[in-house]
Backbone as a chain_set.jsonl record, in Angstrom:
{"seq": "XXXXXXXXXXXXXXXXXXXXXXXXXXXXXXXXXXXXXXXXXXXXXXXXXXXXXXXXXXXXXXXXXXXXXXXXXXXXXXXXXXXXXXXXXXXXXXXXXXXXXXXXXXXXXXXXXXXXXXXXXXX", "coords": {"N": [[80.493, 110.293, 104.203], [79.083, 110.061, 101.052], [76.408, 111.817, 99.664], [73.77, 112.264, 97.4], [71.028, 114.105, 96.702], [68.11, 114.248, 95.047], [65.572, 116.492, 93.859], [62.429, 118.044, 92.905], [61.065, 116.714, 90.943], [58.005, 115.53, 89.339], [54.574, 115.693, 88.181], [53.727, 116.83, 84.999], [52.258, 118.63, 82.284], [52.542, 117.928, 78.775], [54.777, 120.005, 77.012], [55.236, 121.653, 79.103], [57.305, 122.764, 81.922], [59.955, 121.812, 84.145], [62.16, 122.023, 86.959], [64.856, 120.312, 88.048], [66.706, 119.587, 91.005], [69.811, 118.828, 92.574], [71.264, 118.116, 95.473], [74.408, 117.929, 96.897], [76.508, 116.236, 99.228], [79.249, 115.5, 101.473], [81.455, 115.359, 99.825], [84.03, 117.081, 97.928], [82.497, 119.071, 96.037], [83.173, 121.021, 94.173], [85.325, 119.974, 92.863], [84.387, 118.003, 91.262], [82.863, 116.65, 88.366], [79.442, 116.793, 87.331], [76.268, 115.24, 86.729], [73.261, 114.204, 84.939], [71.091, 111.452, 84.623], [68.631, 109.237, 83.174], [65.939, 106.894, 83.52], [63.582, 105.188, 81.85], [60.466, 103.342, 82.092], [60.996, 99.92, 81.531], [63.25, 100.356, 80.027], [66.809, 100.87, 79.485], [69.018, 102.667, 81.681], [69.915, 105.963, 80.748], [72.259, 108.422, 79.604], [71.801, 111.896, 80.185], [72.66, 114.631, 80.625], [75.669, 116.514, 81.344], [78.034, 118.341, 83.338], [81.022, 120.165, 83.622], [83.481, 120.46, 86.327], [83.944, 123.162, 86.732], [81.869, 124.312, 85.466], [82.184, 125.276, 82.958], [82.0, 123.68, 80.752], [79.531, 121.844, 79.063], [77.408, 119.032, 78.351], [75.146, 117.197, 76.353], [72.635, 114.723, 75.719], [71.406, 114.01, 72.458], [68.622, 114.082, 72.199], [67.614, 115.865, 74.053], [68.829, 118.234, 73.681], [68.793, 121.73, 73.42], [66.393, 121.894, 74.71], [66.742, 121.166, 77.386], [68.679, 122.379, 80.149], [71.673, 122.224, 81.858], [73.114, 123.207, 84.93], [75.178, 124.576, 87.558], [75.808, 125.325, 91.014], [78.38, 125.856, 92.819], [78.836, 126.932, 95.304], [76.584, 126.287, 96.669], [76.67, 123.608, 96.541], [75.172, 122.275, 94.586], [73.52, 120.948, 91.731], [71.644, 121.627, 88.803], [68.855, 120.852, 86.664], [67.251, 122.242, 84.192], [64.292, 121.778, 82.593], [62.595, 122.192, 79.709], [59.81, 122.51, 77.413], [58.693, 119.922, 77.631], [58.217, 116.482, 76.808], [56.157, 113.562, 76.313], [57.827, 111.387, 76.074], [59.913, 112.043, 77.713], [59.323, 111.131, 80.164], [60.401, 109.537, 83.043], [62.521, 108.097, 85.609], [64.711, 110.289, 87.055], [68.137, 110.586, 87.608], [70.711, 111.892, 89.587], [74.249, 112.245, 89.326], [77.766, 111.892, 90.027], [81.273, 112.399, 89.461], [84.827, 112.505, 89.644], [85.912, 112.658, 87.097], [84.727, 113.884, 84.106], [84.485, 112.42, 81.841], [83.806, 109.871, 82.63], [81.216, 110.21, 83.457], [79.968, 110.705, 81.031], [80.138, 108.252, 79.804], [78.508, 106.781, 81.3], [79.382, 105.776, 83.763], [79.691, 106.836, 86.45], [81.001, 107.46, 89.771], [79.382, 107.99, 91.96], [75.927, 107.924, 92.793], [72.598, 109.316, 92.923], [69.342, 108.767, 94.458], [67.198, 109.136, 92.81], [64.475, 110.822, 91.093], [61.08, 111.041, 90.224], [59.831, 111.901, 87.073], [57.015, 112.745, 85.323], [55.396, 113.107, 82.331], [52.494, 114.165, 80.962], [50.53, 113.518, 78.115]], "CA": [[79.545, 109.562, 103.378], [78.602, 110.872, 99.944], [74.964, 111.787, 99.428], [73.201, 113.084, 96.338], [69.589, 114.096, 96.939], [67.383, 114.919, 93.976], [64.237, 117.017, 94.135], [61.851, 118.83, 91.824], [60.285, 115.919, 90.01], [56.559, 115.617, 89.49], [53.72, 115.491, 87.018], [53.58, 118.061, 84.223], [51.691, 118.403, 80.954], [53.455, 118.096, 77.653], [55.019, 121.407, 76.718], [55.538, 122.355, 80.343], [58.685, 122.831, 82.399], [60.317, 121.435, 85.51], [63.57, 122.181, 87.29], [65.365, 119.357, 89.02], [67.869, 119.993, 91.791], [70.546, 117.741, 93.212], [72.133, 118.639, 96.527], [75.481, 116.978, 97.192], [77.236, 116.39, 100.483], [80.227, 114.457, 101.727], [82.572, 115.364, 98.876], [84.339, 118.445, 97.451], [81.741, 119.167, 94.795], [83.829, 121.895, 93.203], [86.328, 119.172, 92.152], [83.698, 116.904, 90.611], [81.866, 116.831, 87.319], [78.141, 116.307, 87.768], [75.425, 114.954, 85.576], [71.916, 113.638, 85.085], [70.714, 110.296, 83.822], [67.219, 108.894, 83.345], [65.545, 105.53, 83.169], [62.158, 105.04, 81.586], [60.014, 101.969, 82.341], [61.357, 98.925, 80.524], [64.418, 100.763, 79.238], [68.053, 101.029, 80.223], [69.336, 104.025, 82.114], [70.637, 106.674, 79.705], [72.862, 109.721, 79.894], [71.011, 113.06, 79.771], [73.48, 115.843, 80.563], [76.766, 116.593, 82.296], [78.675, 119.646, 83.431], [82.35, 120.066, 84.203], [83.552, 120.961, 87.693], [83.907, 124.623, 86.735], [80.664, 124.777, 84.782], [82.529, 125.873, 81.667], [81.672, 122.733, 79.678], [78.296, 121.077, 79.251], [77.2, 117.976, 77.365], [73.747, 116.77, 76.341], [72.217, 113.762, 74.726], [70.824, 114.758, 71.366], [67.171, 114.197, 72.313], [67.229, 116.946, 74.971], [69.58, 119.439, 73.333], [67.922, 122.844, 73.071], [65.24, 121.912, 75.618], [67.222, 121.038, 78.759], [69.899, 123.111, 80.48], [72.3, 121.833, 83.119], [73.911, 124.269, 85.536], [75.61, 124.222, 88.906], [76.176, 126.389, 91.954], [79.308, 125.165, 93.716], [78.694, 127.49, 96.653], [75.463, 125.584, 97.288], [76.849, 122.159, 96.315], [73.941, 121.869, 93.914], [73.429, 120.97, 90.276], [70.259, 121.793, 88.373], [68.483, 120.489, 85.303], [66.054, 122.946, 83.748], [63.684, 121.007, 81.5], [61.526, 122.933, 79.036], [59.173, 121.846, 76.267], [58.722, 118.505, 77.975], [57.46, 115.569, 75.967], [55.789, 112.324, 76.998], [58.985, 110.486, 76.075], [60.85, 112.438, 78.775], [58.896, 110.468, 81.39], [61.44, 108.624, 83.536], [63.161, 108.45, 86.87], [65.919, 111.053, 86.774], [69.173, 110.36, 88.609], [71.897, 112.737, 89.659], [75.463, 111.453, 89.483], [78.969, 112.704, 90.066], [82.554, 111.712, 89.346], [85.909, 113.478, 89.404], [86.2, 112.744, 85.665], [83.5, 114.045, 83.332], [84.43, 111.354, 80.833], [83.121, 108.725, 83.209], [79.791, 110.536, 83.414], [79.478, 110.595, 79.653], [80.027, 106.836, 79.419], [77.555, 106.141, 82.203], [80.066, 105.039, 84.826], [80.121, 107.689, 87.558], [81.263, 106.745, 91.015], [78.309, 108.222, 92.933], [74.576, 108.082, 92.256], [71.494, 109.629, 93.801], [68.254, 107.779, 94.513], [66.289, 109.371, 91.694], [63.211, 111.529, 91.267], [60.202, 110.694, 89.114], [59.257, 112.938, 86.21], [55.967, 112.181, 84.481], [54.867, 114.095, 81.398], [51.243, 113.673, 80.393], [50.314, 114.036, 76.751]], "C": [[78.986, 110.497, 102.309], [77.098, 110.696, 99.799], [74.615, 112.743, 98.296], [71.691, 112.973, 96.48], [68.902, 114.927, 95.87], [66.036, 115.424, 94.48], [63.733, 117.742, 92.9], [61.075, 118.033, 90.801], [58.794, 116.081, 90.247], [55.853, 115.329, 88.195], [53.514, 116.832, 86.309], [52.975, 117.7, 82.867], [52.75, 118.591, 79.881], [53.55, 119.577, 77.276], [55.394, 122.229, 77.933], [57.007, 122.26, 80.724], [58.785, 122.314, 83.829], [61.78, 121.758, 85.713], [63.936, 121.178, 88.371], [66.576, 119.941, 89.73], [68.512, 118.744, 92.379], [71.518, 118.363, 94.205], [73.135, 117.57, 96.927], [76.104, 117.282, 98.545], [78.241, 115.261, 100.618], [81.377, 114.379, 100.73], [82.825, 116.801, 98.419], [83.737, 118.654, 96.064], [82.463, 119.989, 93.74], [84.92, 121.158, 92.424], [85.717, 118.064, 91.3], [82.843, 117.394, 89.446], [80.543, 116.259, 87.828], [77.247, 116.098, 86.564], [74.082, 114.381, 85.963], [71.758, 112.474, 84.115], [69.216, 110.076, 84.007], [66.984, 107.453, 82.921], [64.035, 105.474, 83.046], [61.754, 103.587, 81.837], [60.377, 101.034, 81.191], [62.57, 99.256, 79.688], [65.649, 100.847, 80.121], [68.24, 102.488, 80.633], [70.191, 104.689, 81.036], [71.162, 108.008, 80.212], [71.952, 110.832, 79.385], [71.909, 114.289, 79.588], [74.594, 115.764, 81.594], [77.375, 117.98, 82.249], [80.013, 119.475, 84.123], [82.387, 120.702, 85.588], [83.447, 122.48, 87.76], [82.62, 125.166, 86.15], [80.932, 125.306, 83.385], [82.182, 124.966, 80.488], [80.409, 121.968, 80.04], [78.12, 120.104, 78.087], [75.745, 117.506, 77.486], [73.562, 115.61, 75.373], [71.378, 114.493, 73.685], [69.322, 114.984, 71.544], [66.719, 115.331, 73.234], [67.926, 118.253, 74.632], [68.624, 120.53, 72.859], [66.692, 122.946, 73.951], [65.671, 121.879, 77.082], [68.497, 121.857, 78.937], [70.414, 122.649, 81.833], [73.139, 123.001, 83.623], [74.291, 123.838, 86.944], [75.93, 125.472, 89.702], [77.069, 125.72, 92.989], [79.228, 125.696, 95.145], [77.568, 126.797, 97.411], [75.569, 124.072, 97.13], [75.659, 121.556, 95.578], [74.096, 121.94, 92.402], [71.947, 120.971, 89.906], [70.082, 121.233, 86.956], [67.165, 121.199, 84.987], [65.524, 122.23, 82.519], [62.498, 121.777, 80.943], [60.966, 122.111, 77.881], [59.145, 120.329, 76.469], [57.786, 117.696, 77.087], [57.142, 114.299, 76.768], [56.983, 111.376, 77.096], [60.083, 110.897, 77.058], [60.474, 111.804, 80.11], [59.907, 109.417, 81.804], [61.758, 108.967, 84.979], [64.487, 109.108, 86.521], [66.888, 110.929, 87.949], [70.282, 111.392, 88.466], [73.106, 111.838, 89.86], [76.665, 112.377, 89.476], [80.214, 111.835, 90.008], [83.635, 112.771, 89.159], [86.189, 113.676, 87.91], [84.916, 112.818, 84.862], [83.378, 112.968, 82.26], [83.674, 110.14, 81.367], [81.617, 108.972, 83.292], [79.258, 110.265, 82.015], [79.401, 109.158, 79.169], [79.141, 106.066, 80.381], [78.173, 105.38, 83.351], [80.551, 105.947, 85.938], [80.237, 106.919, 88.857], [80.122, 106.892, 92.029], [76.985, 108.487, 92.225], [73.613, 108.557, 93.336], [70.424, 108.554, 93.707], [67.226, 107.971, 93.402], [65.036, 110.134, 92.081], [62.371, 111.296, 90.01], [59.729, 111.949, 88.378], [58.253, 112.249, 85.296], [55.375, 113.301, 83.637], [53.625, 113.505, 80.749], [51.009, 114.32, 79.041], [48.872, 114.449, 76.541]], "O": [[78.483, 111.579, 102.613], [76.582, 109.578, 99.809], [75.098, 113.875, 98.242], [71.133, 111.88, 96.39], [69.082, 116.143, 95.793], [65.445, 114.86, 95.4], [64.492, 118.023, 91.971], [60.486, 118.607, 89.885], [58.371, 116.69, 91.229], [56.431, 114.801, 87.245], [53.171, 117.834, 86.936], [53.165, 116.59, 82.37], [53.725, 119.319, 80.065], [52.551, 120.295, 77.23], [55.822, 123.376, 77.804], [57.837, 121.754, 79.968], [57.832, 122.374, 84.606], [62.558, 121.77, 84.759], [63.385, 121.203, 89.472], [67.365, 120.685, 89.145], [67.845, 117.744, 92.644], [72.468, 119.047, 93.824], [72.76, 116.445, 97.257], [76.21, 118.439, 98.951], [78.119, 114.214, 99.982], [82.182, 113.449, 100.776], [81.935, 117.647, 98.512], [84.398, 118.437, 95.048], [82.376, 119.691, 92.549], [85.397, 121.676, 91.414], [86.439, 117.278, 90.687], [82.183, 118.429, 89.539], [80.53, 115.35, 88.657], [77.447, 116.704, 85.511], [73.8, 114.113, 87.131], [72.215, 112.506, 82.972], [68.604, 110.665, 84.899], [67.705, 106.883, 82.101], [63.308, 105.687, 84.016], [62.602, 102.696, 81.799], [60.099, 101.324, 80.028], [62.896, 98.534, 78.745], [65.549, 100.889, 81.348], [67.697, 103.405, 80.017], [71.087, 104.058, 80.476], [70.596, 108.629, 81.112], [71.395, 110.734, 78.292], [71.916, 114.908, 78.524], [74.488, 115.047, 82.588], [77.251, 118.699, 81.257], [80.127, 118.728, 85.096], [81.451, 121.396, 85.984], [82.923, 123.025, 88.73], [82.307, 126.345, 86.316], [80.007, 125.74, 82.698], [82.081, 125.433, 79.353], [80.242, 121.507, 81.169], [78.62, 120.332, 76.985], [75.194, 117.429, 78.584], [74.237, 115.521, 74.348], [70.717, 115.483, 73.999], [68.802, 115.996, 71.074], [65.551, 115.719, 73.196], [67.635, 119.281, 75.243], [67.762, 120.295, 72.012], [66.012, 123.972, 73.945], [65.029, 122.501, 77.928], [69.29, 122.01, 78.007], [69.69, 122.676, 82.829], [73.791, 123.694, 82.843], [73.777, 122.843, 87.455], [76.27, 126.52, 89.154], [76.578, 125.091, 93.926], [79.527, 124.968, 96.092], [77.588, 126.726, 98.64], [74.669, 123.336, 97.535], [75.198, 120.464, 95.909], [74.714, 122.859, 91.863], [71.114, 120.393, 90.605], [71.027, 121.155, 86.171], [66.102, 120.799, 85.461], [66.229, 122.092, 81.52], [61.506, 121.987, 81.642], [61.579, 121.141, 77.435], [59.527, 119.564, 75.585], [56.722, 118.159, 76.677], [57.787, 114.012, 77.776], [57.131, 110.652, 78.08], [61.071, 110.181, 77.22], [61.218, 111.923, 81.084], [60.238, 108.518, 81.031], [61.322, 109.993, 85.502], [65.291, 108.545, 85.777], [66.525, 111.133, 89.107], [70.723, 111.713, 87.362], [73.004, 110.788, 90.493], [76.595, 113.503, 88.984], [80.209, 110.685, 90.449], [83.376, 113.823, 88.574], [86.653, 114.741, 87.503], [84.094, 111.903, 84.93], [82.271, 112.647, 81.826], [82.976, 109.462, 80.612], [80.831, 108.029, 83.205], [78.201, 109.654, 81.856], [78.674, 108.867, 78.219], [79.034, 104.843, 80.292], [77.57, 104.44, 83.868], [81.71, 105.851, 86.342], [79.641, 105.854, 89.017], [79.921, 106.01, 92.864], [76.928, 109.174, 91.206], [73.784, 108.246, 94.515], [70.568, 107.569, 92.982], [66.466, 107.053, 93.096], [64.593, 110.103, 93.229], [62.875, 111.345, 88.888], [59.289, 112.921, 88.992], [58.586, 111.3, 84.587], [54.911, 114.314, 84.162], [53.691, 112.478, 80.073], [51.256, 115.51, 78.849], [48.513, 114.906, 75.455]]}, "num_chains": 1, "name": "protein.A"}
């Protein structure tokens, strides 16, 4: 059974930082691309970032480029999202996701999803 468990969300002031973690189990993580999505209240879920299985390629939505960094540790079956210079508009539930094909992450159609973790940025 595949499980993706996010952690690290919380309440932070604008300009602050948070690091999200996603621990994966039940699949060979080193063969899977991994990514993060978010859904703000009243909005559709959107792609945030993705990383290839080796970590050699990363992708970001333009609104977080230069502020967020995705990374992974395959030995720990974990992917991270370092979020700096947070803004009120980053407030959302953040979801971890994974798929063997990174292209499917980038189009928002990964095969596995986590339950999400809330990030709230106060202005």
